[in-house]
Tab-separated table of C-alpha atoms in Angstrom:
chain	number	residue	atom	x	y	z
A	1	UNK	CA	42.358	16.003	42.773
A	2	UNK	CA	39.802	14.504	40.690
A	3	UNK	CA	36.183	15.844	41.369
A	4	UNK	CA	32.989	13.925	41.055
A	5	UNK	CA	31.765	15.677	38.373
A	6	UNK	CA	34.875	14.706	36.457
A	7	UNK	CA	34.749	11.235	37.625
A	8	UNK	CA	30.990	11.197	36.362
A	9	UNK	CA	32.269	12.168	33.203
A	10	UNK	CA	34.727	9.665	32.890
A	11	UNK	CA	32.562	7.052	33.559
A	12	UNK	CA	30.110	8.133	30.887
A	13	UNK	CA	32.648	8.164	28.491
A	14	UNK	CA	33.850	4.805	29.299
A	15	UNK	CA	30.196	3.425	29.354
A	16	UNK	CA	29.530	5.159	25.779
A	17	UNK	CA	33.013	3.492	24.399
A	18	UNK	CA	31.467	0.122	25.781
A	19	UNK	CA	28.327	0.605	24.256
A	20	UNK	CA	29.639	1.798	20.922
A	21	UNK	CA	31.475	-1.406	20.662
A	22	UNK	CA	28.468	-3.536	21.709
A	23	UNK	CA	27.031	-1.905	18.721
A	24	UNK	CA	29.419	-2.776	16.370
A	25	UNK	CA	29.617	-6.112	17.400
A	26	UNK	CA	26.022	-6.548	16.737
A	27	UNK	CA	26.341	-5.196	13.247
A	28	UNK	CA	28.992	-7.882	12.563
A	29	UNK	CA	26.841	-10.410	13.504
A	30	UNK	CA	23.943	-9.179	11.402
A	31	UNK	CA	26.111	-8.992	8.469
A	32	UNK	CA	27.736	-12.536	8.881
A	33	UNK	CA	23.963	-13.906	9.217
A	34	UNK	CA	22.247	-11.839	6.947
A	35	UNK	CA	24.554	-10.103	4.450
A	36	UNK	CA	21.565	-8.992	1.933
A	37	UNK	CA	21.103	-6.174	4.798
A	38	UNK	CA	24.824	-4.439	4.042
A	39	UNK	CA	23.530	-1.547	2.145
A	40	UNK	CA	20.471	-0.655	5.035
A	41	UNK	CA	22.868	-1.078	7.882
A	42	UNK	CA	25.280	1.411	6.361
A	43	UNK	CA	22.346	3.719	6.270
A	44	UNK	CA	22.012	3.772	10.166
A	45	UNK	CA	24.109	6.115	12.607
A	46	UNK	CA	24.588	6.507	15.916
A	47	UNK	CA	24.151	9.171	19.004
A	48	UNK	CA	24.774	8.590	22.554
A	49	UNK	CA	22.084	10.561	24.898
A	50	UNK	CA	22.874	10.017	28.134
A	51	UNK	CA	20.367	9.080	30.851
A	52	UNK	CA	17.378	9.557	28.323
A	53	UNK	CA	16.688	5.982	29.357
A	54	UNK	CA	15.660	4.606	25.950
A	55	UNK	CA	16.604	3.469	22.308
A	56	UNK	CA	14.688	5.225	19.359
A	57	UNK	CA	15.362	6.093	15.607
A	58	UNK	CA	15.046	9.155	13.985
A	59	UNK	CA	14.368	8.435	10.401
A	60	UNK	CA	13.899	11.941	9.413
A	61	UNK	CA	17.618	12.747	8.967
A	62	UNK	CA	18.628	13.472	5.332
A	63	UNK	CA	21.366	11.171	4.914
A	64	UNK	CA	21.468	8.432	7.399
A	65	UNK	CA	18.854	7.210	9.862
A	66	UNK	CA	20.125	8.066	13.637
A	67	UNK	CA	19.605	5.734	16.346
A	68	UNK	CA	19.730	7.766	19.613
A	69	UNK	CA	20.201	5.808	22.585
A	70	UNK	CA	21.509	5.519	26.318
A	71	UNK	CA	24.650	3.999	26.620
A	72	UNK	CA	23.470	2.628	30.198
A	73	UNK	CA	20.379	0.818	28.509
A	74	UNK	CA	22.610	-0.958	25.929
A	75	UNK	CA	25.427	-2.070	28.438
A	76	UNK	CA	22.425	-3.396	30.762
A	77	UNK	CA	20.719	-5.188	27.708
A	78	UNK	CA	24.264	-6.778	26.650
A	79	UNK	CA	24.891	-7.882	30.022
A	80	UNK	CA	21.636	-9.562	30.347
A	81	UNK	CA	22.142	-11.536	26.768
A	82	UNK	CA	24.199	-10.152	23.864
A	83	UNK	CA	21.423	-11.300	21.357
A	84	UNK	CA	19.339	-8.228	23.282
A	85	UNK	CA	21.226	-5.546	21.619
A	86	UNK	CA	21.241	-7.706	18.162
A	87	UNK	CA	17.763	-8.079	18.185
A	88	UNK	CA	17.120	-4.418	18.890
A	89	UNK	CA	19.131	-3.761	16.253
A	90	UNK	CA	17.680	-5.755	13.770
A	91	UNK	CA	14.250	-4.740	15.085
A	92	UNK	CA	15.076	-1.202	14.239
A	93	UNK	CA	16.517	-1.758	10.815
A	94	UNK	CA	13.260	-3.736	9.919
A	95	UNK	CA	11.214	-0.698	10.790
A	96	UNK	CA	13.267	1.390	8.419
A	97	UNK	CA	13.222	-1.172	5.371
A	98	UNK	CA	9.599	-1.746	5.949
A	99	UNK	CA	8.849	2.043	5.806
A	100	UNK	CA	6.588	1.706	9.079
A	101	UNK	CA	7.833	5.326	10.121
A	102	UNK	CA	6.411	6.960	7.026
A	103	UNK	CA	2.722	6.293	7.655
A	104	UNK	CA	2.545	7.225	11.487
A	105	UNK	CA	0.703	10.774	10.611
A	106	UNK	CA	-2.069	8.827	8.779
A	107	UNK	CA	-2.897	6.166	11.357
A	108	UNK	CA	-4.049	5.667	15.074
A	109	UNK	CA	-0.420	5.575	16.303
A	110	UNK	CA	-1.198	3.752	19.668
A	111	UNK	CA	-2.610	0.875	17.580
A	112	UNK	CA	0.306	1.341	14.955
A	113	UNK	CA	3.120	0.870	17.104
A	114	UNK	CA	1.805	-2.563	18.504
A	115	UNK	CA	1.209	-3.649	14.603
A	116	UNK	CA	4.477	-2.552	13.411
A	117	UNK	CA	6.560	-4.420	16.730
A	118	UNK	CA	4.247	-7.315	16.032
A	119	UNK	CA	5.364	-7.592	12.506
A	120	UNK	CA	9.246	-7.143	12.570
A	121	UNK	CA	9.591	-9.306	15.759
A	122	UNK	CA	7.416	-12.064	13.571
A	123	UNK	CA	10.085	-11.427	10.704
A	124	UNK	CA	13.207	-11.569	13.136
A	125	UNK	CA	11.761	-14.653	14.874
A	126	UNK	CA	11.052	-16.378	11.563
A	127	UNK	CA	14.440	-15.839	10.366
A	128	UNK	CA	15.344	-18.921	13.061
A	129	UNK	CA	19.038	-17.570	13.514
A	130	UNK	CA	21.096	-19.448	15.999
A	131	UNK	CA	22.237	-17.312	18.797
A	132	UNK	CA	19.502	-14.701	18.095
A	133	UNK	CA	17.133	-15.841	20.688
A	134	UNK	CA	16.052	-13.866	23.735
A	135	UNK	CA	13.837	-13.620	26.647
A	136	UNK	CA	10.131	-14.169	25.827
A	137	UNK	CA	10.608	-15.468	22.340
A	138	UNK	CA	8.752	-18.470	23.228
A	139	UNK	CA	5.521	-16.525	24.475
A	140	UNK	CA	5.906	-14.263	21.403
A	141	UNK	CA	5.731	-17.296	18.969
A	142	UNK	CA	2.743	-18.588	20.502
A	143	UNK	CA	1.007	-14.981	20.298
A	144	UNK	CA	2.031	-14.612	16.795
A	145	UNK	CA	0.822	-17.918	15.793
A	146	UNK	CA	-2.833	-17.184	16.936
A	147	UNK	CA	-2.454	-14.034	15.273
A	148	UNK	CA	-1.395	-15.800	11.887
A	149	UNK	CA	-4.230	-18.126	12.190
A	150	UNK	CA	-6.580	-14.970	12.280
A	151	UNK	CA	-5.081	-12.868	9.912
A	152	UNK	CA	-2.843	-14.783	7.669
A	153	UNK	CA	0.502	-12.921	6.439
A	154	UNK	CA	1.849	-10.955	9.467
A	155	UNK	CA	2.350	-7.556	7.594
A	156	UNK	CA	2.228	-4.530	9.857
A	157	UNK	CA	-1.127	-3.169	7.704
A	158	UNK	CA	-3.102	-6.629	8.236
A	159	UNK	CA	-2.213	-6.285	12.069
A	160	UNK	CA	-3.046	-2.765	12.218
A	161	UNK	CA	-6.657	-3.480	10.291
A	162	UNK	CA	-7.436	-6.383	12.918
A	163	UNK	CA	-6.566	-4.241	15.953
A	164	UNK	CA	-8.506	-1.317	14.584
A	165	UNK	CA	-12.075	-3.627	13.666
A	166	UNK	CA	-11.357	-5.697	16.976
A	167	UNK	CA	-10.737	-3.023	19.388
A	168	UNK	CA	-8.930	-4.789	22.129
A	169	UNK	CA	-9.169	-3.753	26.016
A	170	UNK	CA	-6.468	-1.088	27.092
A	171	UNK	CA	-5.004	-3.813	29.269
A	172	UNK	CA	-4.768	-6.509	26.467
A	173	UNK	CA	-3.348	-3.715	24.153
A	174	UNK	CA	-0.789	-2.601	26.527
A	175	UNK	CA	0.180	-6.054	27.409
A	176	UNK	CA	0.699	-6.993	23.412
A	177	UNK	CA	2.652	-3.708	23.132
A	178	UNK	CA	4.933	-4.609	26.090
A	179	UNK	CA	5.705	-8.151	24.863
A	180	UNK	CA	6.811	-6.818	21.159
A	181	UNK	CA	8.246	-3.371	22.031
A	182	UNK	CA	12.069	-2.808	21.782
A	183	UNK	CA	12.645	0.649	20.599
A	184	UNK	CA	10.448	4.057	21.222
A	185	UNK	CA	8.941	5.416	18.026
A	186	UNK	CA	9.715	9.112	18.862
A	187	UNK	CA	11.447	10.188	15.744
A	188	UNK	CA	8.483	8.764	13.743
A	189	UNK	CA	6.464	11.260	11.855
A	190	UNK	CA	6.184	13.946	9.293
A	191	UNK	CA	9.058	16.247	8.535
A	192	UNK	CA	10.629	18.544	5.974
A	193	UNK	CA	12.974	15.558	4.667
A	194	UNK	CA	10.313	12.941	5.135
A	195	UNK	CA	9.511	12.596	1.492
A	196	UNK	CA	13.319	12.261	0.714
A	197	UNK	CA	13.998	9.544	3.117
A	198	UNK	CA	11.150	7.631	2.559
A	199	UNK	CA	12.292	7.463	-1.037
A	200	UNK	CA	15.858	6.491	-0.068
A	201	UNK	CA	14.738	3.827	2.286
A	202	UNK	CA	12.299	2.435	-0.404
A	203	UNK	CA	15.160	1.995	-2.932
A	204	UNK	CA	17.267	0.297	-0.193
A	205	UNK	CA	14.204	-2.029	0.357
A	206	UNK	CA	13.621	-2.756	-3.378
A	207	UNK	CA	17.537	-3.751	-3.245
A	208	UNK	CA	17.309	-5.867	-0.316
A	209	UNK	CA	13.604	-7.623	-1.899
A	210	UNK	CA	15.687	-8.602	-5.180
A	211	UNK	CA	18.518	-9.836	-2.843
A	212	UNK	CA	16.202	-11.877	-0.424
A	213	UNK	CA	14.667	-13.599	-3.260
A	214	UNK	CA	17.873	-15.338	-4.267
A	215	UNK	CA	18.970	-15.665	-0.514
A	216	UNK	CA	15.723	-17.755	0.342
A	217	UNK	CA	15.332	-19.814	-2.707
A	218	UNK	CA	16.720	-22.807	-0.754
A	219	UNK	CA	15.024	-22.081	2.500
A	220	UNK	CA	11.721	-23.670	3.579
A	221	UNK	CA	11.063	-21.401	6.564
A	222	UNK	CA	8.219	-18.691	6.393
A	223	UNK	CA	9.504	-15.770	4.393
A	224	UNK	CA	8.179	-12.874	6.821
A	225	UNK	CA	10.670	-10.507	5.620
A	226	UNK	CA	9.878	-10.736	1.938
A	227	UNK	CA	6.203	-10.834	2.728
A	228	UNK	CA	6.652	-7.140	4.489
A	229	UNK	CA	9.013	-6.112	1.863
A	230	UNK	CA	6.254	-6.749	-0.944
A	231	UNK	CA	3.998	-4.393	1.107
A	232	UNK	CA	6.618	-2.029	1.764
A	233	UNK	CA	7.640	-1.452	-2.089
A	234	UNK	CA	4.483	-2.005	-3.464
A	235	UNK	CA	3.015	1.019	-5.365
A	236	UNK	CA	0.313	2.722	-4.445
A	237	UNK	CA	-2.132	4.319	-6.712
A	238	UNK	CA	-4.958	6.901	-6.799
A	239	UNK	CA	-7.706	4.820	-8.282
A	240	UNK	CA	-9.512	7.886	-9.836
A	241	UNK	CA	-6.026	8.466	-11.291
A	242	UNK	CA	-5.967	5.051	-12.682
A	243	UNK	CA	-9.594	5.027	-13.694
A	244	UNK	CA	-8.844	8.030	-15.751
A	245	UNK	CA	-6.407	6.213	-18.060
A	246	UNK	CA	-9.329	4.628	-19.801
A	247	UNK	CA	-10.719	8.116	-20.973
A	248	UNK	CA	-11.334	8.847	-24.672
A	249	UNK	CA	-11.334	12.174	-26.644
A	250	UNK	CA	-14.904	13.423	-27.460
A	251	UNK	CA	-17.429	16.399	-27.353
A	252	UNK	CA	-19.507	17.247	-24.410
A	253	UNK	CA	-22.203	19.558	-23.984
A	254	UNK	CA	-20.496	22.546	-21.846
A	255	UNK	CA	-19.696	25.925	-22.377
A	256	UNK	CA	-16.057	26.494	-23.809
A	257	UNK	CA	-14.252	29.200	-22.207
A	258	UNK	CA	-10.962	28.335	-23.699
A	259	UNK	CA	-12.324	29.201	-27.249
A	260	UNK	CA	-14.405	32.289	-26.233
A	261	UNK	CA	-13.536	35.794	-27.117
A	262	UNK	CA	-15.047	37.987	-24.231
A	263	UNK	CA	-13.945	41.090	-26.376
A	264	UNK	CA	-16.056	40.524	-29.399
A	265	UNK	CA	-18.613	39.424	-26.600
A	266	UNK	CA	-18.920	42.500	-24.396
A	267	UNK	CA	-18.106	44.782	-27.584
A	268	UNK	CA	-21.415	43.675	-29.176
A	269	UNK	CA	-23.462	44.091	-25.969
A	270	UNK	CA	-21.856	47.811	-25.547
A	271	UNK	CA	-22.751	48.665	-29.119
A	272	UNK	CA	-26.345	46.909	-29.876
A	273	UNK	CA	-27.334	46.797	-26.161
A	274	UNK	CA	-28.245	42.939	-25.904
A	275	UNK	CA	-26.870	41.555	-29.265
A	276	UNK	CA	-23.302	39.966	-28.589
A	277	UNK	CA	-21.195	39.623	-31.729
A	278	UNK	CA	-20.328	36.232	-30.832
A	279	UNK	CA	-21.843	33.582	-28.624
A	280	UNK	CA	-19.387	30.601	-26.563
A	281	UNK	CA	-19.586	27.472	-28.026
A	282	UNK	CA	-21.747	25.174	-26.252
A	283	UNK	CA	-19.618	21.898	-26.583
A	284	UNK	CA	-15.934	21.295	-25.867
A	285	UNK	CA	-13.055	18.523	-26.468
A	286	UNK	CA	-12.549	16.601	-23.480
A	287	UNK	CA	-11.250	13.355	-22.352
A	288	UNK	CA	-13.558	11.321	-20.344
A	289	UNK	CA	-14.631	7.972	-19.880
A	290	UNK	CA	-17.064	6.725	-22.532
A	291	UNK	CA	-16.233	2.920	-23.284
A	292	UNK	CA	-14.926	0.162	-20.849
A	293	UNK	CA	-15.856	-3.088	-19.078
A	294	UNK	CA	-15.847	-3.886	-15.582
A	295	UNK	CA	-15.503	-7.535	-14.821
A	296	UNK	CA	-16.422	-8.847	-11.371
A	297	UNK	CA	-15.167	-11.933	-9.950
A	298	UNK	CA	-18.074	-13.627	-8.155
A	299	UNK	CA	-16.432	-16.762	-7.615
A	300	UNK	CA	-16.931	-18.186	-3.945
A	301	UNK	CA	-13.899	-16.815	-2.608
A	302	UNK	CA	-14.772	-13.212	-3.463
A	303	UNK	CA	-17.088	-11.913	-0.683
A	304	UNK	CA	-20.286	-9.927	-1.674
A	305	UNK	CA	-19.489	-6.911	0.420
A	306	UNK	CA	-16.185	-6.579	-0.574
A	307	UNK	CA	-17.431	-6.523	-4.317
A	308	UNK	CA	-20.240	-4.373	-3.477
A	309	UNK	CA	-17.791	-1.839	-1.972
A	310	UNK	CA	-15.406	-1.758	-5.074
A	311	UNK	CA	-18.655	-0.853	-7.398
A	312	UNK	CA	-19.319	1.904	-4.926
A	313	UNK	CA	-16.071	3.116	-5.187
A	314	UNK	CA	-15.930	2.872	-9.101
A	315	UNK	CA	-19.530	4.300	-9.449
A	316	UNK	CA	-18.637	7.486	-6.955
A	317	UNK	CA	-15.635	8.194	-9.441
A	318	UNK	CA	-17.789	7.678	-12.679
A	319	UNK	CA	-20.778	9.687	-11.493
A	320	UNK	CA	-18.503	12.893	-11.411
A	321	UNK	CA	-19.337	15.207	-14.406
A	322	UNK	CA	-15.745	15.455	-15.083
A	323	UNK	CA	-15.258	12.039	-15.560
A	324	UNK	CA	-18.292	10.839	-17.052
A	325	UNK	CA	-20.019	11.564	-20.442
A	326	UNK	CA	-23.690	12.021	-20.687
A	327	UNK	CA	-24.131	8.878	-22.949
A	328	UNK	CA	-21.705	5.664	-22.318
A	329	UNK	CA	-21.357	2.275	-23.182
A	330	UNK	CA	-20.273	0.398	-19.851
A	331	UNK	CA	-20.579	-3.290	-19.443
A	332	UNK	CA	-20.394	-4.554	-16.059
A	333	UNK	CA	-19.860	-8.301	-16.449
A	334	UNK	CA	-20.104	-10.952	-13.485
A	335	UNK	CA	-18.308	-14.062	-13.855
A	336	UNK	CA	-16.739	-17.000	-11.951
A	337	UNK	CA	-16.016	-20.145	-14.271
A	338	UNK	CA	-18.184	-18.512	-16.714
A	339	UNK	CA	-19.893	-15.105	-17.689
A	340	UNK	CA	-23.264	-14.884	-15.552
A	341	UNK	CA	-24.416	-11.587	-16.377
A	342	UNK	CA	-23.696	-8.668	-18.545
A	343	UNK	CA	-25.341	-5.583	-17.548
A	344	UNK	CA	-25.042	-2.557	-20.179
A	345	UNK	CA	-24.615	0.844	-18.725
A	346	UNK	CA	-25.536	3.676	-21.213
A	347	UNK	CA	-26.396	6.584	-18.714
A	348	UNK	CA	-25.651	7.939	-15.137
A	349	UNK	CA	-29.301	6.725	-14.172
A	350	UNK	CA	-28.717	3.296	-15.548
A	351	UNK	CA	-25.771	3.023	-13.215
A	352	UNK	CA	-27.710	4.219	-10.206
A	353	UNK	CA	-30.315	1.676	-10.735
A	354	UNK	CA	-27.767	-0.791	-10.981
A	355	UNK	CA	-26.145	-0.223	-7.638
A	356	UNK	CA	-29.230	0.155	-6.224
A	357	UNK	CA	-31.126	-3.077	-7.868
A	358	UNK	CA	-28.377	-5.101	-9.250
A	359	UNK	CA	-27.820	-8.781	-7.651
A	360	UNK	CA	-24.160	-10.547	-7.802
A	361	UNK	CA	-24.674	-14.037	-9.515
A	362	UNK	CA	-21.611	-17.198	-9.428
A	363	UNK	CA	-19.921	-18.081	-6.195
A	364	UNK	CA	-18.727	-21.076	-8.390
A	365	UNK	CA	-14.590	-21.313	-9.233
A	366	UNK	CA	-12.457	-18.632	-10.885
A	367	UNK	CA	-11.417	-18.966	-14.588
A	368	UNK	CA	-10.490	-15.153	-16.466
A	369	UNK	CA	-10.490	-16.552	-19.503
A	370	UNK	CA	-14.392	-16.618	-20.377
A	371	UNK	CA	-14.763	-12.663	-19.765
A	372	UNK	CA	-11.768	-12.115	-22.483
A	373	UNK	CA	-13.715	-14.241	-25.041
A	374	UNK	CA	-17.160	-12.832	-24.459
A	375	UNK	CA	-15.551	-9.181	-24.768
A	376	UNK	CA	-13.524	-10.124	-27.977
A	377	UNK	CA	-17.127	-11.723	-29.516
A	378	UNK	CA	-18.986	-8.363	-28.381
A	379	UNK	CA	-16.385	-6.043	-30.258
A	380	UNK	CA	-16.627	-8.343	-33.396
A	381	UNK	CA	-20.378	-7.982	-33.043
A	382	UNK	CA	-19.950	-4.122	-33.058
A	383	UNK	CA	-21.196	-3.417	-29.522
A	384	UNK	CA	-17.886	-1.319	-28.979
A	385	UNK	CA	-16.847	1.491	-31.022
A	386	UNK	CA	-13.534	2.091	-29.250
A	387	UNK	CA	-13.162	0.179	-26.028
A	388	UNK	CA	-10.207	1.394	-24.324
A	389	UNK	CA	-9.562	-0.945	-21.482
A	390	UNK	CA	-11.026	-3.894	-19.015
A	391	UNK	CA	-10.776	-3.742	-15.124
A	392	UNK	CA	-11.169	-7.348	-13.410
A	393	UNK	CA	-11.793	-6.875	-9.882
A	394	UNK	CA	-10.816	-10.257	-8.430
A	395	UNK	CA	-8.724	-11.981	-5.582
A	396	UNK	CA	-6.058	-13.415	-7.910
A	397	UNK	CA	-6.806	-16.977	-7.689
A	398	UNK	CA	-7.864	-18.267	-10.908
A	399	UNK	CA	-7.063	-19.161	-14.775
A	400	UNK	CA	-5.234	-16.360	-16.510
A	401	UNK	CA	-5.392	-16.470	-20.489
A	402	UNK	CA	-2.281	-17.430	-22.267
A	403	UNK	CA	-2.046	-14.589	-24.488
A	404	UNK	CA	-2.720	-11.039	-24.668
A	405	UNK	CA	-6.758	-10.131	-26.005
A	406	UNK	CA	-6.819	-10.148	-29.967
A	407	UNK	CA	-8.134	-6.409	-29.764
A	408	UNK	CA	-6.332	-3.502	-28.775
A	409	UNK	CA	-7.794	-2.507	-25.277
A	410	UNK	CA	-5.762	-2.249	-22.060
A	411	UNK	CA	-6.314	-4.714	-19.080
A	412	UNK	CA	-5.826	-4.194	-15.265
A	413	UNK	CA	-6.292	-6.550	-12.714
A	414	UNK	CA	-7.439	-4.963	-9.515
A	415	UNK	CA	-6.860	-6.570	-5.995
A	416	UNK	CA	-8.334	-5.528	-2.686
A	417	UNK	CA	-5.163	-6.027	-1.181
A	418	UNK	CA	-1.720	-7.754	-2.044
A	419	UNK	CA	-1.134	-11.229	-1.054
A	420	UNK	CA	2.510	-12.684	-1.154
A	421	UNK	CA	1.398	-16.142	-2.132
A	422	UNK	CA	-0.820	-14.974	-5.098
A	423	UNK	CA	0.083	-15.992	-8.544
A	424	UNK	CA	1.745	-13.239	-10.484
A	425	UNK	CA	-0.535	-11.583	-13.194
A	426	UNK	CA	0.483	-11.972	-17.077
A	427	UNK	CA	2.839	-9.595	-18.361
A	428	UNK	CA	0.522	-7.769	-20.896
A	429	UNK	CA	-1.961	-6.440	-17.718
A	430	UNK	CA	-1.711	-4.079	-15.582
A	431	UNK	CA	-1.889	-4.706	-11.900
A	432	UNK	CA	-3.698	-2.355	-9.012
A	433	UNK	CA	-3.851	-2.693	-5.335
A	434	UNK	CA	-6.751	-1.124	-3.348
A	435	UNK	CA	-6.134	-0.418	0.230
A	436	UNK	CA	-9.009	-1.608	2.432
A	437	UNK	CA	-9.464	1.981	3.344
A	438	UNK	CA	-9.951	3.206	-0.025
A	439	UNK	CA	-13.147	0.893	-0.555
A	440	UNK	CA	-14.054	1.857	3.304
A	441	UNK	CA	-14.504	5.246	2.579
A	442	UNK	CA	-17.305	3.741	0.538
A	443	UNK	CA	-17.318	6.324	-2.036
A	444	UNK	CA	-16.287	9.571	-2.013
A	445	UNK	CA	-14.529	10.764	-4.615
A	446	UNK	CA	-11.019	9.749	-4.872
A	447	UNK	CA	-8.560	12.582	-4.781
């Protein structure tokens, strides 16, 4: 005779089978409508967890991320509206390809949860796919439109920064989270395999981005997925390491322990009392920053506080003795549509004076060309011996030179944050995007 326990297990097995079929149907719908997600979809696996009453994704699995789910939850969602499970599937998948899980240990998690859920729901809604509508989408659209007017492109980073600065009340934050939440972020955060899985998903994201660009060429709707992918795949650099690319070799006054023989030194002291046979060298060949140009876009679109924060960050790195020669030749050029001021810095003390007393000038339109013409003429006048590079801090909206500078120095355009709509920089220049958080540190030395 069948026991209650065995009957319960049979029922659970049947529900699990139904839930598994629902996931497969949802996967098929996504593949039919969004073919560029094929590799990402193949990178997810499923594992039922009876009576857990939730759905979550463990991104730390070494080969494929695992979606743990309560089969009953999946069946209930599907009975209400088949699109519920498809949107849940897409929601989790977008978290993975946008690399949201891999910052979980470096953010305020409560705010990050809300920000990433808003970003993926915005991307899903903006796809405008027939049959993907779920309850609450009308309200979500309304809220997202308000946020778009406030922060611009709705990526997780931008929403998170706004949440962090605005500090919503507990009730308002909970309501916002409840409106956009579909999964639980239980499987997020640091683990031994975290670095490996992050690299795996970044490769998938790069491939999707390439395919999506061609897929979206004939579409006129908002490309929210592509905007978030640009953020997810964006290379992050340490600004201190980046500045050191412009260093040159030279002699600096310091004890050179590498070329000092302690044997002869101590032998002389023991033989003659206070007379060493050799003295340590008082100079050393080192690579440090000696000559370069910092160009500042002082057009109306670049806020003075942002420019000041960038200069503070640059100065805090350069003033370190390990980066800075005692005598330098650094030019800080302020420019909008023309060169407004060139401040020459030859020592740490002059840099300090500029940081304390310097004033920004300009605030007109943006044209990058005058700075390069000005620097080329300065080189021809002999104002630089061996200029290694020019760093241009800007919002990116301006007229770029058509050709690489005539003289052999590297150029880097530095942006505070990347904008999907920004024009691409010339192929002969480097690009660096500084996270807002880097400038908010306001100056401790970059690590």
